[in-house]
């Protein structure tokens, strides 16, 4: 589904563990869901108008930091915000940032640009809905299984989510108005807030059957009945995508690496940070085909990056992670779906790593990135053909570009 958003300086997102591991899980979860963020949608055709506010957001002056990041003036540049994401994909550009900064940096530009825009569609916008960010750790699980385990309880409760995979953790954006429902749905699934990790964890996740039914009868009922199982949810999602003519799009020339800023060399930390910042400025200034940068207040910068952009970071030694293990992004254009559509992330994950495992000669490990108008599945090069086959949606017309430089 398209990605909701809204964010204000917020406490570090939560994590979940077994329900009996923390008697104060509800109180802690409420505390960690207080901060709100905004999701900003920027059409690629208007990207050049927003380079300056993006750079101002990422590299604020001391005054800007005081106003927008809750006073985080010390420590690493990458830790100035509780949560921030800037993503540029072949479909659009999305920014998740503190609500106050969305209004200060982006709203004036949006007003100015939209005033001169002749088309009613395709304009930049800031989500009217407010969102909160939840951090979830899935120790011992493959990336794709983590996506499924985390999104299943929320999808079954018909809660809209946006999913962001990073080098260190997974994050979901959920409507702020649904925070109580989110907490209950996660705890029903065996998640609980773990205070030491400031995140939601589920130690028993690998023992759980993802196809089992789940009851949410005591929650506020949605307009249509929730699915009774993950299998039913997957069927609904695939049918919906087919009806809306949404098919997978892939450019085989875009090869991604998942990496992060280094934190293990204090003697070179300042020079490494400056080199990382310089590389990011180069990437952003020249409109990358694919870049996703996530900053939090507890981990180094996490980056999904086109492999061809690595030279922007000098020798590349400032980037933690393999430069030779490539992910291929597969995009689903979700523009035709209602903004409040639910279950898309879980339905796609279930198709690739869940109940369809036996049909695909083994589960496909995947990562997922939600943006304002699209969902992007990322898989290893060796799994690309199987993934495209799994996501075939009748006559929707899969688009594959294999031409060099495409």
mmCIF file of C-alpha atoms in Angstrom:
data_model
loop_
_atom_site.group_PDB
_atom_site.id
_atom_site.type_symbol
_atom_site.label_atom_id
_atom_site.label_comp_id
_atom_site.label_asym_id
_atom_site.label_seq_id
_atom_site.Cartn_x
_atom_site.Cartn_y
_atom_site.Cartn_z
ATOM 1 C CA UNK A 1 0.000 0.000 0.000
ATOM 2 C CA UNK A 2 1.037 3.572 -0.410
ATOM 3 C CA UNK A 3 2.907 4.842 2.593
ATOM 4 C CA UNK A 4 1.306 6.971 5.310
ATOM 5 C CA UNK A 5 3.309 9.298 7.407
ATOM 6 C CA UNK A 6 3.816 11.976 9.942
ATOM 7 C CA UNK A 7 6.624 12.441 12.423
ATOM 8 C CA UNK A 8 7.620 14.869 15.137
ATOM 9 C CA UNK A 9 10.696 14.616 17.289
ATOM 10 C CA UNK A 10 9.965 11.271 18.842
ATOM 11 C CA UNK A 11 11.548 8.964 21.350
ATOM 12 C CA UNK A 12 13.521 6.085 19.939
ATOM 13 C CA UNK A 13 11.083 3.655 18.283
ATOM 14 C CA UNK A 14 10.039 0.607 20.309
ATOM 15 C CA UNK A 15 10.880 -3.126 20.056
ATOM 16 C CA UNK A 16 8.767 -6.163 21.128
ATOM 17 C CA UNK A 17 9.529 -9.362 23.211
ATOM 18 C CA UNK A 18 7.439 -12.126 24.833
ATOM 19 C CA UNK A 19 4.331 -10.725 26.475
ATOM 20 C CA UNK A 20 5.334 -11.939 29.945
ATOM 21 C CA UNK A 21 8.872 -10.563 29.659
ATOM 22 C CA UNK A 22 7.812 -7.101 30.713
ATOM 23 C CA UNK A 23 4.856 -6.424 32.953
ATOM 24 C CA UNK A 24 4.894 -2.773 31.904
ATOM 25 C CA UNK A 25 4.836 -3.453 28.175
ATOM 26 C CA UNK A 26 1.727 -1.371 27.549
ATOM 27 C CA UNK A 27 3.038 1.641 29.423
ATOM 28 C CA UNK A 28 6.429 1.451 27.742
ATOM 29 C CA UNK A 29 4.901 0.973 24.320
ATOM 30 C CA UNK A 30 2.650 3.990 24.805
ATOM 31 C CA UNK A 31 5.635 6.062 25.834
ATOM 32 C CA UNK A 32 7.671 5.005 22.817
ATOM 33 C CA UNK A 33 4.837 5.624 20.356
ATOM 34 C CA UNK A 34 4.304 9.228 21.403
ATOM 35 C CA UNK A 35 6.423 10.949 18.735
ATOM 36 C CA UNK A 36 4.763 11.624 15.420
ATOM 37 C CA UNK A 37 6.274 11.882 11.961
ATOM 38 C CA UNK A 38 5.141 13.124 8.557
ATOM 39 C CA UNK A 39 5.472 11.399 5.209
ATOM 40 C CA UNK A 40 6.317 13.678 2.312
ATOM 41 C CA UNK A 41 5.658 12.605 -1.273
ATOM 42 C CA UNK A 42 7.800 14.248 -3.974
ATOM 43 C CA UNK A 43 7.207 13.377 -7.655
ATOM 44 C CA UNK A 44 10.463 12.728 -9.466
ATOM 45 C CA UNK A 45 9.580 15.424 -12.027
ATOM 46 C CA UNK A 46 9.749 17.969 -9.179
ATOM 47 C CA UNK A 47 12.764 16.480 -7.405
ATOM 48 C CA UNK A 48 15.104 19.376 -8.238
ATOM 49 C CA UNK A 49 12.896 21.793 -6.280
ATOM 50 C CA UNK A 50 13.374 19.769 -3.104
ATOM 51 C CA UNK A 51 17.106 19.049 -3.094
ATOM 52 C CA UNK A 52 17.782 22.052 -0.854
ATOM 53 C CA UNK A 53 15.222 21.196 1.858
ATOM 54 C CA UNK A 54 16.398 17.563 1.808
ATOM 55 C CA UNK A 55 19.981 18.667 2.361
ATOM 56 C CA UNK A 56 18.887 21.143 5.046
ATOM 57 C CA UNK A 57 17.071 18.315 6.785
ATOM 58 C CA UNK A 58 20.067 15.963 6.644
ATOM 59 C CA UNK A 59 22.725 18.563 7.436
ATOM 60 C CA UNK A 60 21.102 21.218 9.657
ATOM 61 C CA UNK A 61 22.832 24.193 11.134
ATOM 62 C CA UNK A 62 23.241 24.215 14.921
ATOM 63 C CA UNK A 63 20.117 26.387 15.123
ATOM 64 C CA UNK A 64 18.168 24.058 12.855
ATOM 65 C CA UNK A 65 19.190 21.065 14.944
ATOM 66 C CA UNK A 66 17.976 22.749 18.119
ATOM 67 C CA UNK A 67 14.589 23.473 16.590
ATOM 68 C CA UNK A 68 13.955 20.163 14.861
ATOM 69 C CA UNK A 69 15.661 17.265 16.564
ATOM 70 C CA UNK A 70 14.731 17.629 20.186
ATOM 71 C CA UNK A 71 18.036 19.255 21.107
ATOM 72 C CA UNK A 72 20.383 16.443 20.028
ATOM 73 C CA UNK A 73 23.459 18.659 19.644
ATOM 74 C CA UNK A 74 26.134 16.182 20.694
ATOM 75 C CA UNK A 75 27.459 12.901 19.346
ATOM 76 C CA UNK A 76 27.439 11.706 15.759
ATOM 77 C CA UNK A 77 25.795 13.607 12.936
ATOM 78 C CA UNK A 78 23.863 10.425 12.109
ATOM 79 C CA UNK A 79 22.184 10.378 15.542
ATOM 80 C CA UNK A 80 20.563 13.808 15.529
ATOM 81 C CA UNK A 81 17.021 12.492 14.927
ATOM 82 C CA UNK A 82 15.031 9.733 16.644
ATOM 83 C CA UNK A 83 14.036 8.616 13.137
ATOM 84 C CA UNK A 84 14.445 9.968 9.616
ATOM 85 C CA UNK A 85 14.292 8.368 6.174
ATOM 86 C CA UNK A 86 14.924 9.783 2.710
ATOM 87 C CA UNK A 87 14.222 7.418 -0.184
ATOM 88 C CA UNK A 88 14.530 7.955 -3.932
ATOM 89 C CA UNK A 89 13.278 5.093 -6.100
ATOM 90 C CA UNK A 90 12.292 4.841 -9.786
ATOM 91 C CA UNK A 91 8.702 5.820 -8.876
ATOM 92 C CA UNK A 92 9.051 8.724 -6.466
ATOM 93 C CA UNK A 93 10.927 10.379 -3.633
ATOM 94 C CA UNK A 94 9.659 10.046 -0.064
ATOM 95 C CA UNK A 95 10.803 11.694 3.147
ATOM 96 C CA UNK A 96 9.841 10.606 6.671
ATOM 97 C CA UNK A 97 10.832 13.259 9.176
ATOM 98 C CA UNK A 98 9.724 15.065 12.333
ATOM 99 C CA UNK A 99 6.408 16.764 11.771
ATOM 100 C CA UNK A 100 7.728 20.185 12.748
ATOM 101 C CA UNK A 101 10.524 19.959 10.175
ATOM 102 C CA UNK A 102 8.136 18.837 7.449
ATOM 103 C CA UNK A 103 6.202 22.037 7.987
ATOM 104 C CA UNK A 104 9.269 24.250 8.330
ATOM 105 C CA UNK A 105 11.411 22.944 5.455
ATOM 106 C CA UNK A 106 9.032 21.373 2.945
ATOM 107 C CA UNK A 107 5.613 23.008 3.297
ATOM 108 C CA UNK A 108 6.733 26.427 1.951
ATOM 109 C CA UNK A 109 8.375 24.820 -1.099
ATOM 110 C CA UNK A 110 5.335 22.628 -1.742
ATOM 111 C CA UNK A 111 3.052 25.668 -1.613
ATOM 112 C CA UNK A 112 5.278 27.580 -4.037
ATOM 113 C CA UNK A 113 5.753 24.729 -6.519
ATOM 114 C CA UNK A 114 2.133 23.568 -6.442
ATOM 115 C CA UNK A 115 0.931 27.119 -7.070
ATOM 116 C CA UNK A 116 2.637 26.933 -10.460
ATOM 117 C CA UNK A 117 1.716 23.318 -11.182
ATOM 118 C CA UNK A 118 -0.912 22.900 -13.886
ATOM 119 C CA UNK A 119 -1.724 19.260 -13.178
ATOM 120 C CA UNK A 120 -3.974 18.361 -10.226
ATOM 121 C CA UNK A 121 -2.224 15.007 -9.863
ATOM 122 C CA UNK A 122 1.426 14.327 -9.338
ATOM 123 C CA UNK A 123 2.030 17.137 -6.889
ATOM 124 C CA UNK A 124 4.230 16.975 -3.829
ATOM 125 C CA UNK A 125 2.334 16.632 -0.568
ATOM 126 C CA UNK A 126 2.663 16.126 3.168
ATOM 127 C CA UNK A 127 0.438 13.424 4.615
ATOM 128 C CA UNK A 128 -2.550 14.666 6.542
ATOM 129 C CA UNK A 129 -2.371 11.555 8.703
ATOM 130 C CA UNK A 130 0.065 11.514 11.610
ATOM 131 C CA UNK A 131 2.231 8.438 12.078
ATOM 132 C CA UNK A 132 4.452 6.877 14.698
ATOM 133 C CA UNK A 133 7.507 4.699 14.110
ATOM 134 C CA UNK A 134 8.027 1.311 15.735
ATOM 135 C CA UNK A 135 11.352 -0.497 15.730
ATOM 136 C CA UNK A 136 11.110 -4.279 15.714
ATOM 137 C CA UNK A 137 13.953 -6.743 16.173
ATOM 138 C CA UNK A 138 13.649 -10.291 14.853
ATOM 139 C CA UNK A 139 16.698 -12.100 16.146
ATOM 140 C CA UNK A 140 17.463 -15.338 14.368
ATOM 141 C CA UNK A 141 15.073 -14.723 11.473
ATOM 142 C CA UNK A 142 15.903 -14.134 7.834
ATOM 143 C CA UNK A 143 15.028 -10.667 6.530
ATOM 144 C CA UNK A 144 11.975 -11.883 4.645
ATOM 145 C CA UNK A 145 10.646 -13.843 7.603
ATOM 146 C CA UNK A 146 11.005 -10.733 9.765
ATOM 147 C CA UNK A 147 8.848 -8.783 7.317
ATOM 148 C CA UNK A 148 6.168 -11.452 7.492
ATOM 149 C CA UNK A 149 6.289 -11.916 11.276
ATOM 150 C CA UNK A 150 6.049 -8.193 11.943
ATOM 151 C CA UNK A 151 3.360 -7.252 9.449
ATOM 152 C CA UNK A 152 1.091 -10.282 9.960
ATOM 153 C CA UNK A 153 -0.559 -9.197 13.243
ATOM 154 C CA UNK A 154 -1.089 -5.664 11.936
ATOM 155 C CA UNK A 155 -2.461 -6.809 8.602
ATOM 156 C CA UNK A 156 -4.808 -9.259 10.313
ATOM 157 C CA UNK A 157 -6.122 -6.343 12.372
ATOM 158 C CA UNK A 158 -6.456 -4.256 9.185
ATOM 159 C CA UNK A 159 -3.939 -1.647 10.341
ATOM 160 C CA UNK A 160 -2.213 0.311 7.601
ATOM 161 C CA UNK A 161 1.599 0.043 7.764
ATOM 162 C CA UNK A 162 4.663 1.252 5.924
ATOM 163 C CA UNK A 163 7.757 -0.919 6.205
ATOM 164 C CA UNK A 164 11.401 0.192 6.058
ATOM 165 C CA UNK A 165 14.217 -2.370 6.073
ATOM 166 C CA UNK A 166 17.605 -1.070 7.251
ATOM 167 C CA UNK A 167 21.047 -2.530 7.842
ATOM 168 C CA UNK A 168 20.461 -2.792 11.596
ATOM 169 C CA UNK A 169 16.713 -3.102 12.244
ATOM 170 C CA UNK A 170 13.255 -3.032 10.701
ATOM 171 C CA UNK A 171 10.838 -0.149 11.196
ATOM 172 C CA UNK A 172 7.126 0.220 10.603
ATOM 173 C CA UNK A 173 5.146 3.410 10.334
ATOM 174 C CA UNK A 174 1.591 3.125 11.624
ATOM 175 C CA UNK A 175 -1.199 5.705 11.981
ATOM 176 C CA UNK A 176 -0.887 7.521 15.294
ATOM 177 C CA UNK A 177 -4.620 7.116 15.833
ATOM 178 C CA UNK A 178 -4.131 3.316 15.776
ATOM 179 C CA UNK A 179 -1.377 3.129 18.415
ATOM 180 C CA UNK A 180 -3.528 1.293 20.950
ATOM 181 C CA UNK A 181 -4.701 -1.178 18.328
ATOM 182 C CA UNK A 182 -1.102 -1.704 17.181
ATOM 183 C CA UNK A 183 0.097 -2.506 20.693
ATOM 184 C CA UNK A 184 -2.725 -4.955 21.240
ATOM 185 C CA UNK A 185 -2.266 -6.661 17.864
ATOM 186 C CA UNK A 186 1.467 -7.151 18.411
ATOM 187 C CA UNK A 187 1.004 -8.486 21.926
ATOM 188 C CA UNK A 188 -1.687 -10.876 20.716
ATOM 189 C CA UNK A 189 0.937 -12.257 18.363
ATOM 190 C CA UNK A 190 3.481 -12.778 21.162
ATOM 191 C CA UNK A 191 5.443 -9.537 20.782
ATOM 192 C CA UNK A 192 6.228 -7.370 23.791
ATOM 193 C CA UNK A 193 8.222 -4.243 24.461
ATOM 194 C CA UNK A 194 11.767 -4.949 25.634
ATOM 195 C CA UNK A 195 12.983 -1.985 27.630
ATOM 196 C CA UNK A 196 16.686 -2.813 27.359
ATOM 197 C CA UNK A 197 16.534 -2.786 23.559
ATOM 198 C CA UNK A 198 13.928 -0.017 23.265
ATOM 199 C CA UNK A 199 12.244 -2.149 20.631
ATOM 200 C CA UNK A 200 9.623 -4.825 20.114
ATOM 201 C CA UNK A 201 10.980 -8.360 19.897
ATOM 202 C CA UNK A 202 9.437 -11.775 19.463
ATOM 203 C CA UNK A 203 11.793 -14.521 20.694
ATOM 204 C CA UNK A 204 9.256 -17.218 19.838
ATOM 205 C CA UNK A 205 8.724 -15.989 16.281
ATOM 206 C CA UNK A 206 10.491 -18.925 14.635
ATOM 207 C CA UNK A 207 8.210 -21.345 16.494
ATOM 208 C CA UNK A 208 5.047 -19.705 15.214
ATOM 209 C CA UNK A 209 2.840 -20.882 12.366
ATOM 210 C CA UNK A 210 2.219 -17.846 10.177
ATOM 211 C CA UNK A 211 -0.864 -19.390 8.587
ATOM 212 C CA UNK A 212 -2.764 -19.729 11.845
ATOM 213 C CA UNK A 213 -5.934 -17.780 12.461
ATOM 214 C CA UNK A 214 -5.924 -14.768 14.733
ATOM 215 C CA UNK A 215 -8.858 -13.198 16.535
ATOM 216 C CA UNK A 216 -9.314 -9.465 16.967
ATOM 217 C CA UNK A 217 -13.025 -9.506 17.769
ATOM 218 C CA UNK A 218 -12.604 -7.124 20.698
ATOM 219 C CA UNK A 219 -10.910 -4.424 18.564
ATOM 220 C CA UNK A 220 -12.862 -1.737 16.805
ATOM 221 C CA UNK A 221 -14.176 -3.596 13.730
ATOM 222 C CA UNK A 222 -12.993 -2.264 10.352
ATOM 223 C CA UNK A 223 -15.430 -1.578 7.521
ATOM 224 C CA UNK A 224 -14.862 -5.066 6.061
ATOM 225 C CA UNK A 225 -14.166 -8.214 8.076
ATOM 226 C CA UNK A 226 -10.456 -8.910 8.654
ATOM 227 C CA UNK A 227 -9.002 -12.021 7.017
ATOM 228 C CA UNK A 228 -9.151 -15.216 9.051
ATOM 229 C CA UNK A 229 -5.685 -16.442 8.044
ATOM 230 C CA UNK A 230 -2.539 -15.301 6.280
ATOM 231 C CA UNK A 231 -3.513 -17.486 3.332
ATOM 232 C CA UNK A 232 -6.801 -15.596 2.959
ATOM 233 C CA UNK A 233 -4.981 -12.277 3.309
ATOM 234 C CA UNK A 234 -2.474 -13.238 0.628
ATOM 235 C CA UNK A 235 -5.306 -14.199 -1.721
ATOM 236 C CA UNK A 236 -7.084 -10.895 -1.104
ATOM 237 C CA UNK A 237 -3.937 -8.856 -1.755
ATOM 238 C CA UNK A 238 -3.038 -10.692 -4.962
ATOM 239 C CA UNK A 239 -6.617 -10.296 -6.223
ATOM 240 C CA UNK A 240 -6.583 -6.594 -5.384
ATOM 241 C CA UNK A 241 -3.317 -5.989 -7.237
ATOM 242 C CA UNK A 242 -4.655 -7.878 -10.230
ATOM 243 C CA UNK A 243 -7.922 -5.907 -10.304
ATOM 244 C CA UNK A 244 -5.999 -2.616 -10.173
ATOM 245 C CA UNK A 245 -3.570 -3.737 -12.905
ATOM 246 C CA UNK A 246 -0.583 -3.460 -10.599
ATOM 247 C CA UNK A 247 2.315 -5.613 -11.767
ATOM 248 C CA UNK A 248 6.000 -5.846 -10.825
ATOM 249 C CA UNK A 249 8.499 -3.552 -12.530
ATOM 250 C CA UNK A 250 12.199 -4.246 -12.486
ATOM 251 C CA UNK A 251 15.270 -2.603 -13.983
ATOM 252 C CA UNK A 252 18.051 -5.185 -13.905
ATOM 253 C CA UNK A 253 20.602 -2.407 -14.283
ATOM 254 C CA UNK A 254 19.833 -1.154 -10.777
ATOM 255 C CA UNK A 255 21.906 -3.268 -8.402
ATOM 256 C CA UNK A 256 21.781 -2.329 -4.750
ATOM 257 C CA UNK A 257 24.066 -2.866 -1.807
ATOM 258 C CA UNK A 258 22.901 -2.650 1.791
ATOM 259 C CA UNK A 259 25.461 -0.848 3.905
ATOM 260 C CA UNK A 260 25.950 1.460 6.874
ATOM 261 C CA UNK A 261 28.295 4.024 8.313
ATOM 262 C CA UNK A 262 31.101 2.608 10.411
ATOM 263 C CA UNK A 263 31.248 2.973 14.178
ATOM 264 C CA UNK A 264 34.217 0.765 15.070
ATOM 265 C CA UNK A 265 37.138 3.152 14.535
ATOM 266 C CA UNK A 266 37.002 6.093 16.979
ATOM 267 C CA UNK A 267 40.353 7.475 15.829
ATOM 268 C CA UNK A 268 39.003 8.042 12.313
ATOM 269 C CA UNK A 269 35.375 8.716 13.227
ATOM 270 C CA UNK A 270 35.355 12.399 12.274
ATOM 271 C CA UNK A 271 37.069 11.959 8.919
ATOM 272 C CA UNK A 272 34.890 8.932 8.141
ATOM 273 C CA UNK A 273 31.770 10.916 8.974
ATOM 274 C CA UNK A 274 32.809 13.788 6.719
ATOM 275 C CA UNK A 275 33.546 11.380 3.865
ATOM 276 C CA UNK A 276 30.151 9.715 4.368
ATOM 277 C CA UNK A 277 28.403 13.085 4.348
ATOM 278 C CA UNK A 278 30.223 14.188 1.207
ATOM 279 C CA UNK A 279 29.226 10.979 -0.568
ATOM 280 C CA UNK A 280 25.578 11.418 0.373
ATOM 281 C CA UNK A 281 25.547 15.020 -0.861
ATOM 282 C CA UNK A 282 26.938 13.891 -4.217
ATOM 283 C CA UNK A 283 24.294 11.179 -4.512
ATOM 284 C CA UNK A 284 21.374 13.405 -3.572
ATOM 285 C CA UNK A 285 22.478 16.353 -5.703
ATOM 286 C CA UNK A 286 22.524 14.212 -8.855
ATOM 287 C CA UNK A 287 19.102 12.519 -8.437
ATOM 288 C CA UNK A 288 19.994 8.856 -7.862
ATOM 289 C CA UNK A 289 17.849 6.166 -9.393
ATOM 290 C CA UNK A 290 17.770 4.414 -6.021
ATOM 291 C CA UNK A 291 18.876 5.571 -2.588
ATOM 292 C CA UNK A 292 17.360 5.006 0.850
ATOM 293 C CA UNK A 293 18.996 6.632 3.868
ATOM 294 C CA UNK A 294 17.792 5.983 7.427
ATOM 295 C CA UNK A 295 19.043 7.881 10.464
ATOM 296 C CA UNK A 296 18.160 7.104 14.088
ATOM 297 C CA UNK A 297 19.491 8.290 17.425
ATOM 298 C CA UNK A 298 21.058 4.949 18.364
ATOM 299 C CA UNK A 299 22.785 3.494 15.275
ATOM 300 C CA UNK A 300 25.074 4.657 12.464
ATOM 301 C CA UNK A 301 23.502 5.734 9.189
ATOM 302 C CA UNK A 302 21.894 2.872 7.241
ATOM 303 C CA UNK A 303 21.946 3.051 3.442
ATOM 304 C CA UNK A 304 20.470 1.159 0.487
ATOM 305 C CA UNK A 305 22.567 2.322 -2.418
ATOM 306 C CA UNK A 306 23.082 1.706 -6.119
ATOM 307 C CA UNK A 307 26.391 -0.077 -6.490
ATOM 308 C CA UNK A 308 27.461 2.414 -9.199
ATOM 309 C CA UNK A 309 27.326 5.205 -6.578
ATOM 310 C CA UNK A 310 29.905 3.661 -4.237
ATOM 311 C CA UNK A 311 32.759 5.713 -5.815
ATOM 312 C CA UNK A 312 31.050 8.840 -4.435
ATOM 313 C CA UNK A 313 32.273 7.666 -1.035
ATOM 314 C CA UNK A 314 35.952 7.694 -1.906
ATOM 315 C CA UNK A 315 37.571 4.323 -1.308
ATOM 316 C CA UNK A 316 34.290 2.978 0.054
ATOM 317 C CA UNK A 317 35.957 2.077 3.348
ATOM 318 C CA UNK A 318 33.547 4.360 5.207
ATOM 319 C CA UNK A 319 30.737 1.973 4.274
ATOM 320 C CA UNK A 320 30.145 -1.113 6.402
ATOM 321 C CA UNK A 321 28.842 -4.119 4.496
ATOM 322 C CA UNK A 322 29.593 -6.170 1.407
ATOM 323 C CA UNK A 323 30.041 -4.249 -1.857
ATOM 324 C CA UNK A 324 29.703 -7.433 -3.908
ATOM 325 C CA UNK A 325 26.373 -8.883 -2.716
ATOM 326 C CA UNK A 326 23.710 -7.280 -4.869
ATOM 327 C CA UNK A 327 19.997 -6.842 -4.347
ATOM 328 C CA UNK A 328 17.643 -6.206 -7.266
ATOM 329 C CA UNK A 329 14.655 -3.923 -6.545
ATOM 330 C CA UNK A 330 11.217 -4.895 -7.850
ATOM 331 C CA UNK A 331 8.708 -2.056 -7.676
ATOM 332 C CA UNK A 332 4.946 -2.222 -7.292
ATOM 333 C CA UNK A 333 3.313 1.086 -8.260
ATOM 334 C CA UNK A 334 0.601 1.470 -5.620
ATOM 335 C CA UNK A 335 -0.752 4.803 -6.840
ATOM 336 C CA UNK A 336 -4.089 3.212 -7.930
ATOM 337 C CA UNK A 337 -4.813 1.928 -4.413
ATOM 338 C CA UNK A 338 -6.679 3.861 -1.718
ATOM 339 C CA UNK A 339 -4.318 5.550 0.720
ATOM 340 C CA UNK A 340 -5.804 3.518 3.572
ATOM 341 C CA UNK A 341 -5.297 0.145 1.838
ATOM 342 C CA UNK A 342 -4.013 -2.490 4.266
ATOM 343 C CA UNK A 343 -2.198 -5.817 4.111
ATOM 344 C CA UNK A 344 -0.083 -5.170 1.006
ATOM 345 C CA UNK A 345 3.310 -5.681 2.668
ATOM 346 C CA UNK A 346 2.166 -8.807 4.495
ATOM 347 C CA UNK A 347 0.410 -10.226 1.430
ATOM 348 C CA UNK A 348 3.512 -9.858 -0.734
ATOM 349 C CA UNK A 349 5.760 -11.273 2.016
ATOM 350 C CA UNK A 350 3.407 -14.210 2.500
ATOM 351 C CA UNK A 351 3.567 -14.954 -1.219
ATOM 352 C CA UNK A 352 7.364 -15.009 -1.210
ATOM 353 C CA UNK A 353 8.361 -16.428 2.168
ATOM 354 C CA UNK A 354 5.207 -17.732 3.784
ATOM 355 C CA UNK A 355 2.601 -20.248 2.740
ATOM 356 C CA UNK A 356 3.769 -20.383 -0.875
ATOM 357 C CA UNK A 357 7.186 -21.696 0.103
ATOM 358 C CA UNK A 358 6.439 -25.193 -1.153
ATOM 359 C CA UNK A 359 5.307 -23.822 -4.518
ATOM 360 C CA UNK A 360 8.488 -21.814 -5.039
ATOM 361 C CA UNK A 361 11.066 -24.519 -4.296
ATOM 362 C CA UNK A 362 11.928 -22.830 -1.032
ATOM 363 C CA UNK A 363 11.189 -19.462 0.545
ATOM 364 C CA UNK A 364 12.585 -16.353 -1.139
ATOM 365 C CA UNK A 365 14.454 -14.093 1.254
ATOM 366 C CA UNK A 366 13.416 -10.501 0.696
ATOM 367 C CA UNK A 367 13.655 -6.983 2.027
ATOM 368 C CA UNK A 368 10.945 -4.368 1.706
ATOM 369 C CA UNK A 369 10.837 -0.585 1.409
ATOM 370 C CA UNK A 370 7.613 1.409 1.526
ATOM 371 C CA UNK A 371 7.437 4.854 -0.025
ATOM 372 C CA UNK A 372 4.532 7.241 -0.450
ATOM 373 C CA UNK A 373 3.286 5.758 -3.717
ATOM 374 C CA UNK A 374 5.038 2.416 -4.081
ATOM 375 C CA UNK A 375 6.293 -0.745 -2.446
ATOM 376 C CA UNK A 376 9.709 -2.125 -3.352
ATOM 377 C CA UNK A 377 10.702 -5.756 -2.858
ATOM 378 C CA UNK A 378 14.452 -6.377 -2.896
ATOM 379 C CA UNK A 379 15.865 -9.832 -3.531
ATOM 380 C CA UNK A 380 19.211 -11.433 -4.265
ATOM 381 C CA UNK A 381 20.111 -11.595 -7.959
ATOM 382 C CA UNK A 382 19.857 -15.376 -7.912
ATOM 383 C CA UNK A 383 16.245 -15.193 -6.689
ATOM 384 C CA UNK A 384 15.037 -12.587 -9.203
ATOM 385 C CA UNK A 385 13.394 -14.900 -11.724
ATOM 386 C CA UNK A 386 11.593 -16.913 -9.031
ATOM 387 C CA UNK A 387 10.367 -13.704 -7.433
ATOM 388 C CA UNK A 388 9.008 -12.328 -10.696
ATOM 389 C CA UNK A 389 7.262 -15.608 -11.346
ATOM 390 C CA UNK A 390 5.700 -15.534 -7.877
ATOM 391 C CA UNK A 391 4.468 -11.961 -8.393
ATOM 392 C CA UNK A 392 2.955 -12.577 -11.806
ATOM 393 C CA UNK A 393 -0.539 -11.135 -11.629
ATOM 394 C CA UNK A 394 -2.423 -12.454 -14.631
ATOM 395 C CA UNK A 395 -2.307 -10.064 -17.597
ATOM 396 C CA UNK A 396 -1.041 -7.088 -15.633
ATOM 397 C CA UNK A 397 2.095 -6.897 -17.709
ATOM 398 C CA UNK A 398 5.397 -7.298 -15.915
ATOM 399 C CA UNK A 399 7.910 -4.642 -16.987
ATOM 400 C CA UNK A 400 11.551 -5.741 -17.104
ATOM 401 C CA UNK A 401 14.348 -3.532 -18.384
ATOM 402 C CA UNK A 402 17.574 -5.362 -19.180
ATOM 403 C CA UNK A 403 19.121 -2.789 -21.507
ATOM 404 C CA UNK A 404 22.457 -1.336 -20.359
ATOM 405 C CA UNK A 405 22.134 2.111 -18.878
ATOM 406 C CA UNK A 406 18.354 1.749 -18.636
#
